[in-house]
């Protein structure tokens, strides 16, 4: 019973003391202490505290001091006058500690606060408070020594409709957090945090734990464990940041996923594509000036990447190194950086405005000097567009001082083994390009089927390029090219539709040589060009099939993109010999013009006959062939153009394969279009006139058939 009365007595004394304290506080005029409070703040922090509004006290067991219109000055040399300003400040304090002179604050409320946290050029933070004996600010540190001050303990903080700005005086980096609502509650050496607001105008809603103010001020490892949403994306960050107030060194595991990457454009400064759902996870660390992302997994649309990347910031330019792998990179699914048009559509629009096929837009060479890199990349499938894929892509990329080297790059494209070595040197005043490219065994028939171009074409092709050039755009480089190109195809099937796709006019010229067949077996195709100072000169240009052969000569000016090519034709179909007409390809690469060469055909006709009667007969056959599908002249093994049927057994590709160029006799420009009859048969007289009329009639029929 005695213990009960003792405890009751102690409780009564405590209650009496509390009541007395409340009574004392209730009768106090806090306005008279305004100057004292401001002076004590100056003594404790070395800063000016201005209480511009009324001071009030809310009486309860945990009374709250309420002050309106408050400013707190910034550190000397700060970027602005005040470190903080606010419309309303509330501090809820414990009564009993006040009786012994200790200030223990249960809760602080800030309303409409504007708080600046910044470091100076030496990394010293403006939230570091230290005073000497005379109350003047010193730079001796945050704790220890007789001048060190112990700030009041705070259990929780609530912030409403406020703004917190952080400026790194060393790097110049600036971050702004707008706070709709924030609560922070002390939990041991950590703080439970719940935040709703925005970061750099990006909406965010985060909850979790962070380090205490004491940990932050100590400059050690600052723990972070937060999750929530940022810009509509789910975000999780856990780990720590060392030296957060000076040179932050993170060790954070980050994961983020969302519906649209372009939602982060405000944070990234624009340029992020509108590409649909994305996910990222990885561990971000740093050591000295090198930042690393390890265990990275990134997916965007149908594209995925994984691996590790590091960025060393110690040099003149950032140095990026890493090794990445991917099961699929789908370029066709990634739209343009404007978030509206795809890269393909943009390129198409630009091409429509240019007179050239080879783009004349400047290459982004400045980007080559923005950073150095040493990267390896392995992609199981690179989808360029629907129906065009590169598999088993393996490349090594090196970029040093604007000089880009991709060597080697290997892969498989439409069944063909691809190998590329490329150097683009953007460090020079006039950039240079050197490339060696080989594609062996490419199945172009399968490629055309996959692209829904043609279902009937079959065959494989070898492509080899060895080129050098200089310039700031692809067209400038092409205008200075030197080197060789080679395309070889054997044993396939081609169609009239393919000829129409290759060039307007080819199907009209060569298609009839297929006869009633819509397709023909390709025996071989050979194209070799020697390029000198931007002019590509044909070394071999042959198409040979079961029904016809074509051999060409001429050149292509890559600077103007003008075509000057001449093709001779032969047929293995007796009924079609009269349609084996030479033709020219002129115009430009963008607008090629394919036209028959009646003068070349008639020259062969006129030179083949042994007498005038035979010549007239062949001219008649030529005319009837053009109009009625073609008839032979009845002479075994000889065509109406003077070309014998030895083409049925001769394979022009055999000669080309052995290094010979096919013989193509191009009529000289100075030769008359129609030889005079007197030159053919001296003294022919009126017969000569008949030949001339027949030739003219045949030429008119050709024009009617193919157009002027």
XYZ file of C-alpha atoms in Angstrom:
708
model
C 0.000 0.000 0.000
C 2.867 2.342 0.790
C 4.305 1.851 -2.727
C 0.930 2.752 -4.210
C 0.806 5.997 -2.254
C 4.395 6.805 -3.145
C 3.743 6.374 -6.866
C 0.566 8.379 -6.614
C 2.475 11.173 -4.904
C 5.156 11.222 -7.579
C 2.480 11.380 -10.298
C 0.807 14.269 -8.528
C 4.096 16.190 -8.342
C 4.674 15.629 -12.082
C 1.165 16.761 -12.963
C 1.577 19.808 -10.791
C 4.859 20.639 -12.495
C 3.287 20.262 -15.943
C 0.316 22.401 -14.969
C 2.692 24.996 -13.561
C 4.727 24.984 -16.783
C 1.610 25.337 -18.891
C 0.390 28.161 -16.668
C 3.729 29.929 -16.958
C 3.758 29.544 -20.750
C 0.160 30.719 -21.020
C 0.944 33.945 -19.170
C 4.129 34.670 -21.078
C 4.219 37.443 -23.692
C 6.324 35.911 -26.457
C 6.464 39.189 -28.367
C 8.931 40.491 -25.797
C 11.201 37.571 -26.571
C 11.316 38.227 -30.342
C 14.681 39.955 -30.123
C 16.005 37.352 -27.702
C 14.995 34.483 -29.996
C 16.632 36.151 -32.996
C 19.795 36.787 -30.980
C 19.966 33.217 -29.712
C 19.528 31.918 -33.285
C 22.389 34.139 -34.388
C 24.531 32.842 -31.538
C 23.681 29.206 -32.287
C 24.053 29.309 -36.067
C 25.911 32.454 -37.020
C 22.958 33.402 -39.253
C 20.242 36.024 -39.084
C 16.768 34.788 -38.154
C 14.004 37.320 -38.786
C 10.597 36.807 -37.168
C 8.557 39.297 -39.144
C 5.053 38.122 -38.258
C 3.187 37.521 -34.994
C 4.377 34.918 -32.482
C 1.743 32.788 -30.813
C 1.498 29.774 -28.517
C -0.937 26.906 -28.810
C -1.430 25.556 -25.273
C -1.641 21.789 -24.679
C 0.427 19.073 -23.017
C 2.739 19.528 -25.988
C 2.447 23.253 -26.720
C 3.286 24.544 -30.160
C 4.993 27.825 -30.967
C 3.571 29.404 -34.125
C 5.506 32.057 -36.026
C 4.509 33.663 -39.325
C 6.611 35.331 -42.036
C 10.052 33.964 -41.158
C 13.370 34.297 -43.013
C 16.734 32.694 -42.271
C 19.843 34.083 -43.938
C 22.129 32.099 -46.180
C 25.800 31.312 -45.629
C 28.247 34.036 -46.544
C 28.917 34.011 -50.293
C 25.726 32.071 -51.021
C 23.823 32.398 -54.277
C 20.994 34.360 -52.636
C 20.349 36.303 -49.464
C 18.159 33.835 -47.571
C 18.630 30.133 -47.090
C 14.952 29.809 -46.175
C 11.773 31.800 -46.082
C 8.308 30.618 -45.078
C 4.826 31.858 -44.412
C 4.238 29.766 -41.304
C 6.441 27.900 -38.853
C 5.180 25.632 -36.092
C 7.304 23.886 -33.472
C 5.687 21.441 -31.096
C 7.913 21.012 -28.015
C 8.074 18.771 -24.960
C 7.313 20.657 -21.743
C 9.413 18.776 -19.203
C 12.739 19.137 -21.064
C 12.036 22.886 -21.246
C 12.142 23.042 -17.444
C 15.748 21.855 -17.548
C 16.702 24.090 -20.469
C 16.697 21.388 -23.133
C 14.757 21.875 -26.363
C 13.203 18.675 -27.598
C 10.949 19.267 -30.591
C 8.368 16.646 -31.373
C 7.212 18.128 -34.644
C 8.038 20.979 -36.985
C 5.581 22.223 -39.596
C 6.622 24.385 -42.531
C 4.005 25.982 -44.766
C 4.827 27.677 -48.073
C 8.541 27.335 -47.447
C 11.290 28.157 -49.963
C 14.456 26.359 -48.852
C 17.849 26.508 -50.550
C 20.459 23.816 -49.934
C 23.738 24.516 -51.698
C 27.469 23.984 -51.548
C 30.135 26.496 -52.451
C 33.006 26.005 -54.903
C 34.921 24.103 -52.211
C 32.013 21.765 -51.487
C 31.117 23.366 -48.118
C 27.350 23.122 -47.510
C 25.228 26.060 -46.388
C 23.508 23.884 -43.784
C 26.774 23.623 -41.833
C 26.454 25.856 -38.730
C 29.481 26.649 -36.571
C 30.267 29.605 -34.283
C 33.207 30.806 -32.242
C 33.343 32.469 -28.831
C 32.325 35.817 -30.277
C 29.421 34.406 -32.214
C 31.118 34.885 -35.577
C 30.868 32.095 -38.127
C 33.952 29.871 -38.518
C 35.040 27.070 -40.892
C 36.345 24.620 -38.329
C 33.838 21.817 -38.926
C 30.474 20.618 -37.827
C 31.256 19.155 -34.423
C 33.855 19.033 -31.702
C 35.601 21.878 -29.858
C 34.200 24.479 -27.507
C 32.616 26.344 -30.392
C 30.430 23.453 -31.487
C 26.716 23.877 -30.954
C 24.172 21.133 -30.478
C 20.974 21.841 -32.387
C 17.597 20.887 -30.946
C 16.494 17.326 -31.558
C 13.556 16.988 -33.945
C 11.358 13.883 -34.078
C 9.332 14.731 -37.163
C 8.943 17.359 -39.874
C 5.905 18.141 -42.017
C 6.169 20.356 -45.089
C 3.275 21.698 -47.135
C 3.220 23.561 -50.480
C 6.934 24.263 -50.403
C 10.024 24.233 -52.595
C 13.489 22.829 -51.954
C 16.364 23.749 -54.288
C 19.763 22.052 -54.267
C 22.750 23.630 -56.044
C 26.108 21.854 -56.291
C 28.651 24.661 -56.249
C 31.378 22.353 -57.582
C 29.609 20.975 -60.651
C 26.971 23.669 -61.111
C 24.242 21.033 -61.057
C 20.868 22.289 -59.887
C 17.877 20.270 -58.720
C 14.467 21.524 -57.672
C 11.936 19.570 -55.618
C 8.451 21.007 -55.295
C 6.721 19.609 -52.226
C 2.973 19.244 -52.104
C 3.292 17.296 -48.879
C 6.247 15.796 -47.032
C 6.494 14.016 -43.715
C 9.783 12.883 -42.160
C 9.842 10.955 -38.906
C 12.953 10.053 -36.953
C 13.457 6.287 -36.607
C 16.817 5.577 -34.972
C 19.571 6.811 -37.260
C 17.191 6.912 -40.232
C 14.155 8.899 -41.265
C 10.890 7.523 -42.546
C 9.877 9.642 -45.509
C 6.646 10.138 -47.453
C 6.766 12.662 -50.280
C 4.306 13.882 -52.915
C 5.408 16.578 -55.324
C 7.683 16.951 -58.333
C 11.371 16.823 -59.238
C 12.504 19.099 -62.088
C 8.780 19.479 -62.924
C 8.396 15.684 -63.113
C 5.641 14.353 -60.823
C 6.852 12.040 -58.069
C 5.387 10.118 -55.188
C 7.963 8.358 -52.978
C 8.004 6.609 -49.637
C 10.710 4.804 -47.674
C 13.725 5.642 -45.538
C 16.752 7.937 -45.871
C 19.611 8.901 -43.599
C 19.253 11.319 -40.689
C 20.410 14.973 -40.853
C 23.361 14.032 -38.660
C 24.427 11.406 -41.206
C 23.996 13.914 -44.023
C 26.086 16.547 -42.261
C 28.786 14.029 -41.378
C 29.408 13.448 -45.096
C 29.709 9.688 -44.803
C 27.629 6.980 -46.426
C 24.080 8.261 -46.727
C 21.497 5.427 -46.932
C 18.541 5.556 -49.336
C 15.692 3.081 -49.663
C 12.772 4.564 -51.588
C 10.036 3.310 -53.873
C 7.087 4.897 -55.601
C 6.456 6.611 -58.905
C 8.286 9.215 -60.970
C 6.766 10.641 -64.161
C 4.189 7.894 -64.004
C 6.903 5.216 -63.869
C 7.373 2.720 -61.059
C 10.701 3.436 -59.337
C 12.759 1.667 -56.719
C 16.109 2.931 -55.368
C 18.088 1.275 -52.594
C 21.665 1.588 -51.420
C 23.769 4.527 -50.330
C 25.532 7.657 -51.556
C 28.897 8.573 -50.044
C 30.059 12.210 -49.830
C 26.646 13.385 -50.935
C 27.398 17.010 -50.037
C 30.663 17.198 -52.005
C 31.470 14.568 -54.648
C 28.585 12.097 -54.538
C 29.636 8.468 -54.925
C 26.558 6.267 -55.385
C 26.160 2.581 -54.786
C 22.521 2.174 -55.715
C 20.373 -0.585 -57.102
C 17.798 1.036 -59.374
C 14.780 -0.337 -61.171
C 12.308 1.680 -63.207
C 9.467 0.727 -65.529
C 6.774 2.691 -67.286
C 4.486 3.101 -70.242
C 6.439 5.698 -72.202
C 10.070 6.789 -72.067
C 9.207 10.212 -73.487
C 7.620 11.044 -70.122
C 11.205 11.728 -68.940
C 11.922 14.321 -71.654
C 11.600 17.153 -69.152
C 14.352 15.554 -67.067
C 16.568 14.478 -69.983
C 16.205 17.714 -71.921
C 14.204 16.107 -74.746
C 15.120 13.559 -77.380
C 13.614 10.471 -75.766
C 11.409 8.449 -78.128
C 7.735 7.702 -77.785
C 8.382 3.964 -77.991
C 5.940 2.326 -75.633
C 6.611 0.319 -72.450
C 10.134 0.122 -71.017
C 11.996 -1.433 -68.105
C 15.450 -0.777 -66.631
C 17.318 -2.315 -63.747
C 20.940 -2.230 -62.693
C 23.471 -1.353 -60.052
C 24.949 2.153 -60.316
C 28.317 2.662 -58.628
C 31.232 5.054 -58.888
C 34.924 5.027 -58.110
C 36.784 8.323 -58.277
C 35.610 9.772 -61.620
C 34.303 6.537 -63.114
C 30.610 5.691 -62.996
C 29.447 2.152 -63.699
C 26.176 0.423 -64.473
C 26.506 -3.292 -63.801
C 23.967 -6.069 -64.170
C 22.039 -3.809 -66.514
C 18.825 -4.994 -68.119
C 17.016 -2.638 -70.465
C 13.952 -3.280 -72.580
C 12.231 -0.766 -74.851
C 9.389 -1.811 -77.159
C 10.684 -5.118 -78.614
C 14.332 -4.200 -78.010
C 16.351 -5.575 -75.100
C 19.932 -4.980 -73.906
C 21.906 -6.366 -70.994
C 25.473 -6.113 -69.765
C 27.717 -3.507 -68.156
C 28.738 0.038 -69.100
C 31.143 2.472 -67.445
C 31.829 6.163 -68.023
C 35.169 7.701 -67.009
C 34.861 11.481 -66.602
C 38.532 12.183 -65.850
C 39.646 12.943 -69.415
C 38.983 15.706 -71.883
C 35.918 13.744 -73.019
C 33.878 11.049 -71.291
C 35.252 7.565 -71.994
C 32.511 4.961 -72.397
C 33.433 1.294 -72.161
C 31.243 -1.739 -71.947
C 30.007 -5.043 -73.231
C 26.365 -5.487 -74.209
C 24.280 -8.379 -75.471
C 20.755 -8.525 -76.822
C 18.331 -11.193 -78.017
C 16.556 -8.619 -80.230
C 17.029 -5.026 -81.346
C 14.066 -3.855 -83.426
C 14.967 -0.607 -85.176
C 11.656 -0.545 -86.990
C 9.760 -0.361 -83.691
C 11.728 2.655 -82.480
C 10.208 5.931 -83.723
C 12.076 9.147 -84.408
C 13.282 11.324 -81.570
C 10.522 13.832 -82.220
C 8.087 11.248 -80.870
C 5.950 11.372 -84.033
C 7.751 10.131 -87.121
C 9.905 7.059 -87.409
C 13.505 7.395 -88.525
C 12.541 5.688 -91.758
C 9.717 8.152 -92.433
C 11.950 11.098 -91.653
C 14.648 9.816 -94.005
C 12.029 9.267 -96.696
C 10.761 12.825 -96.359
C 14.276 14.227 -96.524
C 15.020 12.089 -99.577
C 11.939 13.403 -101.372
C 13.307 16.934 -101.109
C 16.745 16.016 -102.489
C 17.771 15.565 -106.095
C 20.094 12.775 -104.996
C 19.617 9.153 -103.983
C 22.812 9.224 -101.908
C 21.913 11.461 -98.916
C 23.480 14.902 -98.950
C 22.558 15.697 -95.344
C 25.679 16.304 -93.196
C 26.754 13.399 -91.019
C 26.570 14.008 -87.227
C 30.346 14.246 -87.019
C 30.275 16.510 -83.959
C 28.827 13.571 -82.034
C 32.031 11.624 -82.775
C 33.977 14.171 -80.749
C 31.533 14.318 -77.840
C 32.933 11.169 -76.199
C 35.403 8.326 -76.601
C 34.243 4.725 -76.524
C 35.360 1.121 -76.536
C 32.314 -1.123 -76.808
C 31.483 -4.653 -77.847
C 27.974 -5.602 -78.883
C 26.408 -8.969 -79.645
C 22.852 -9.112 -80.978
C 21.051 -12.353 -81.733
C 18.637 -10.583 -84.095
C 18.845 -7.026 -85.435
C 15.574 -6.193 -87.157
C 16.185 -3.301 -89.544
C 12.576 -3.362 -90.741
C 9.906 -5.970 -91.276
C 11.423 -8.685 -93.463
C 15.014 -7.422 -93.076
C 16.993 -8.978 -90.235
C 20.644 -9.482 -89.356
C 21.318 -12.449 -87.089
C 24.358 -13.316 -84.948
C 25.585 -9.703 -85.170
C 28.924 -9.267 -83.417
C 30.807 -5.978 -83.523
C 33.576 -4.099 -81.775
C 33.402 -0.306 -81.784
C 36.237 2.036 -80.910
C 35.973 5.822 -80.863
C 38.975 7.993 -80.086
C 39.140 11.750 -80.591
C 36.515 11.669 -83.345
C 37.913 8.630 -85.152
C 35.359 5.823 -85.301
C 36.432 2.276 -86.062
C 34.040 -0.653 -86.417
C 36.253 -3.691 -86.831
C 35.233 -6.336 -87.147
C 31.487 -6.509 -87.596
C 30.173 -9.915 -88.527
C 26.698 -11.327 -88.951
C 24.315 -13.244 -91.146
C 21.935 -11.405 -93.465
C 19.366 -13.405 -95.436
C 21.563 -16.476 -95.191
C 24.684 -14.608 -96.297
C 27.798 -14.265 -94.147
C 28.581 -10.590 -93.612
C 31.931 -9.033 -92.668
C 32.645 -5.314 -92.319
C 35.683 -3.222 -91.431
C 34.927 0.510 -91.350
C 36.821 3.608 -90.285
C 35.230 7.067 -90.236
C 37.781 9.652 -89.197
C 35.993 12.778 -88.038
C 39.077 14.245 -86.368
C 40.310 15.699 -89.646
C 39.172 18.970 -91.205
C 37.730 16.901 -94.056
C 36.507 13.584 -92.641
C 37.548 10.376 -94.382
C 35.913 6.993 -94.815
C 37.506 3.615 -95.522
C 35.485 0.430 -95.668
C 35.818 -3.176 -96.719
C 32.583 -5.104 -96.896
C 31.789 -8.659 -97.963
C 28.482 -10.479 -98.111
C 28.802 -14.080 -99.292
C 25.850 -16.267 -100.159
C 23.052 -13.783 -99.517
C 19.696 -15.331 -100.444
C 18.065 -12.412 -102.250
C 15.104 -14.557 -103.251
C 14.257 -15.208 -99.611
C 14.835 -11.526 -98.791
C 12.372 -10.355 -101.450
C 9.812 -12.870 -100.226
C 10.181 -11.742 -96.624
C 9.724 -8.138 -97.723
C 6.622 -9.071 -99.768
C 8.286 -7.769 -102.939
C 8.225 -10.982 -104.982
C 7.423 -14.599 -104.251
C 8.947 -16.013 -107.444
C 12.561 -14.808 -107.375
C 15.263 -17.264 -106.319
C 19.029 -17.089 -106.019
C 22.038 -16.153 -103.933
C 24.499 -13.329 -104.334
C 28.038 -12.369 -103.293
C 28.806 -8.685 -102.707
C 32.262 -7.191 -102.153
C 33.166 -3.529 -101.594
C 36.562 -1.922 -101.050
C 36.138 1.853 -100.922
C 37.703 5.051 -99.608
C 36.403 8.606 -99.726
C 36.308 11.987 -98.022
C 33.530 14.407 -97.138
C 31.013 15.588 -94.566
C 27.978 13.868 -96.052
C 27.396 10.513 -97.763
C 27.037 12.326 -101.087
C 30.302 14.233 -100.619
C 32.051 10.974 -99.770
C 30.552 9.237 -102.810
C 31.762 12.107 -105.011
C 35.366 11.363 -104.000
C 35.203 7.565 -103.854
C 38.024 5.337 -104.996
C 37.964 1.562 -105.000
C 36.062 -1.369 -106.422
C 32.666 -3.030 -106.179
C 31.664 -6.535 -107.201
C 28.329 -8.356 -107.293
C 28.108 -11.971 -108.469
C 25.057 -14.232 -108.600
C 24.678 -17.729 -110.042
C 21.873 -20.243 -110.540
C 18.652 -18.467 -109.738
C 15.242 -17.452 -111.029
C 14.307 -13.921 -112.086
C 10.964 -12.445 -113.104
C 9.762 -9.570 -115.216
C 8.463 -7.976 -112.017
C 11.997 -7.911 -110.612
C 13.229 -6.086 -113.721
C 10.518 -3.467 -113.192
C 11.611 -3.015 -109.589
C 15.289 -2.660 -110.491
C 14.631 0.148 -112.959
C 11.711 1.650 -114.776
C 11.867 0.540 -118.411
C 13.877 -2.647 -117.952
C 10.774 -4.814 -117.912
C 9.623 -3.300 -121.193
C 13.008 -3.862 -122.833
C 14.055 -7.225 -121.408
C 10.722 -8.665 -120.332
C 9.650 -9.629 -123.873
C 12.847 -11.688 -124.212
C 11.363 -14.116 -121.696
C 8.651 -14.967 -124.219
C 5.477 -16.363 -122.717
C 7.260 -17.171 -119.447
C 6.813 -14.877 -116.476
C 10.181 -15.992 -115.179
C 13.437 -17.444 -116.411
C 16.357 -19.318 -114.913
C 19.289 -17.062 -114.159
C 22.611 -18.581 -115.141
C 24.692 -15.761 -113.732
C 24.860 -12.055 -112.930
C 28.182 -10.224 -112.698
C 28.722 -6.539 -111.925
C 32.174 -5.055 -111.405
C 32.950 -1.362 -111.191
C 36.264 0.420 -110.735
C 35.702 3.778 -109.041
C 38.103 6.684 -109.437
C 37.441 10.140 -107.966
C 33.726 9.504 -107.774
C 33.264 8.042 -111.270
C 32.301 4.360 -111.363
C 33.400 2.721 -114.635
C 31.992 -0.672 -115.560
C 34.568 -3.454 -115.764
C 31.990 -6.196 -116.224
C 28.217 -5.965 -116.401
C 26.500 -9.206 -117.469
C 23.138 -10.905 -116.941
C 22.813 -14.353 -118.501
C 19.689 -16.516 -118.350
C 18.169 -19.480 -120.146
C 16.367 -17.182 -122.578
C 18.538 -14.091 -122.970
C 21.868 -12.454 -122.202
C 22.664 -8.810 -121.513
C 26.143 -7.269 -121.464
C 26.741 -3.668 -120.492
C 29.366 -0.979 -120.430
C 29.597 2.648 -119.368
C 29.943 4.642 -116.173
C 28.093 6.352 -113.328
C 29.096 9.794 -112.062
C 28.492 9.533 -108.308
C 28.826 13.287 -107.895
C 25.968 14.174 -110.230
C 24.480 10.646 -110.059
C 24.172 10.737 -113.850
C 23.985 7.388 -115.660
C 25.675 6.627 -118.961
C 25.296 2.895 -119.559
C 24.856 0.936 -122.774
C 23.573 -2.660 -122.928
C 23.626 -5.196 -125.752
C 21.133 -8.076 -125.731
C 20.938 -11.578 -127.140
C 18.181 -14.180 -127.000
C 18.161 -17.936 -127.093
C 14.530 -18.062 -128.253
C 14.384 -18.176 -132.062
C 10.987 -16.521 -132.154
C 12.254 -13.606 -130.085
C 15.482 -12.707 -131.855
C 13.933 -9.604 -133.391
C 13.280 -8.261 -129.878
C 16.930 -8.470 -128.825
C 17.407 -4.728 -129.021
C 20.318 -2.845 -127.418
C 19.274 -0.174 -124.951
C 20.694 2.745 -123.036
C 20.266 3.710 -119.411
C 20.601 7.446 -118.883
C 19.120 10.030 -116.561
C 20.054 9.933 -112.888
C 20.069 7.346 -110.132
C 16.886 8.922 -108.788
C 15.186 9.135 -112.185
C 16.773 6.559 -114.500
C 15.664 6.460 -118.132
C 15.802 3.177 -120.047
C 15.317 3.567 -123.795
C 15.829 1.168 -126.723
C 18.611 1.967 -129.148
C 17.082 1.364 -132.602
C 20.164 2.663 -134.376
C 22.285 0.017 -132.666
C 19.805 -2.703 -133.568
C 19.501 -1.533 -137.182
C 23.237 -1.305 -137.569
C 23.416 -4.990 -136.719
C 20.571 -5.731 -139.102
C 22.129 -3.855 -141.994
C 25.542 -5.314 -141.417
C 24.308 -8.903 -141.340
C 22.805 -9.327 -144.811
C 24.926 -10.441 -147.739
C 22.770 -8.578 -150.197
C 20.086 -5.954 -150.323
C 17.275 -8.497 -150.560
C 18.470 -10.221 -147.401
C 18.811 -6.875 -145.665
C 15.300 -5.854 -146.575
C 13.998 -9.213 -145.437
C 15.646 -8.810 -142.024
C 14.288 -5.292 -141.662
C 10.827 -6.658 -142.451
C 11.296 -9.370 -139.834
C 12.397 -6.736 -137.312
C 9.287 -4.651 -137.944
C 6.914 -7.601 -137.761
C 8.662 -8.880 -134.679
C 8.206 -5.586 -132.877
C 4.507 -5.569 -133.704
C 3.611 -9.223 -133.689
C 5.859 -10.877 -131.138
C 8.810 -11.680 -133.420
C 9.528 -14.212 -136.149
C 12.807 -15.780 -137.204
C 14.182 -15.139 -140.685
C 14.201 -18.832 -141.421
C 17.994 -19.009 -141.566
C 19.190 -21.560 -139.097
C 21.292 -20.175 -136.294
C 21.178 -16.517 -137.359
C 19.167 -13.692 -135.812
C 17.594 -10.651 -137.435
C 20.179 -8.484 -135.664
C 23.079 -10.390 -137.077
C 23.687 -12.216 -133.795
C 23.973 -15.968 -134.226
C 22.323 -18.492 -131.987
C 25.679 -19.406 -130.516
C 24.354 -17.531 -127.483
C 22.453 -20.688 -126.671
C 25.709 -22.384 -125.811
C 28.027 -19.455 -125.081
C 28.039 -18.304 -121.436
C 29.363 -14.739 -121.160
C 29.887 -15.230 -117.424
C 32.625 -17.748 -118.172
C 34.704 -15.032 -119.795
C 33.955 -12.590 -116.983
C 34.896 -15.143 -114.331
C 38.254 -15.560 -116.047
C 38.855 -11.840 -115.816
C 37.795 -10.836 -119.323
C 35.359 -8.014 -119.985
C 32.400 -8.814 -122.223
C 32.620 -7.302 -125.661
C 29.970 -4.613 -126.013
C 30.134 -2.560 -129.177
C 28.563 0.790 -128.471
C 27.771 2.834 -131.585
C 29.872 5.939 -131.830
C 27.944 9.153 -131.390
C 29.315 10.467 -134.683
C 27.979 7.551 -136.735
C 24.883 8.288 -138.796
C 21.719 6.778 -137.367
C 20.835 5.210 -140.723
C 23.512 4.318 -143.328
C 22.864 5.565 -146.821
C 21.686 2.924 -149.294
C 24.529 3.771 -151.633
C 26.983 2.768 -148.894
C 25.290 -0.614 -148.500
C 24.891 -1.512 -152.191
C 26.616 0.853 -154.626
C 24.266 1.911 -157.393
C 21.197 0.650 -155.595
C 19.281 3.800 -156.497
C 15.615 3.421 -155.659
C 16.319 0.235 -153.712
C 18.502 2.278 -151.422
C 15.613 4.644 -150.861
C 13.401 1.668 -150.000
C 15.897 0.546 -147.343
C 15.896 4.017 -145.834
C 12.101 4.084 -145.702
C 12.010 0.619 -144.142
C 14.521 1.638 -141.495
C 12.565 4.788 -140.734
C 9.370 2.731 -140.447
C 11.006 0.291 -138.067
C 12.289 3.133 -135.913
C 8.804 4.648 -135.722
C 7.393 1.292 -134.646
C 9.986 1.042 -131.878
C 9.026 4.493 -130.641
C 5.359 3.571 -130.687
C 6.120 0.440 -128.678
C 8.417 1.932 -126.022
C 7.512 5.605 -126.157
C 9.621 8.550 -127.285
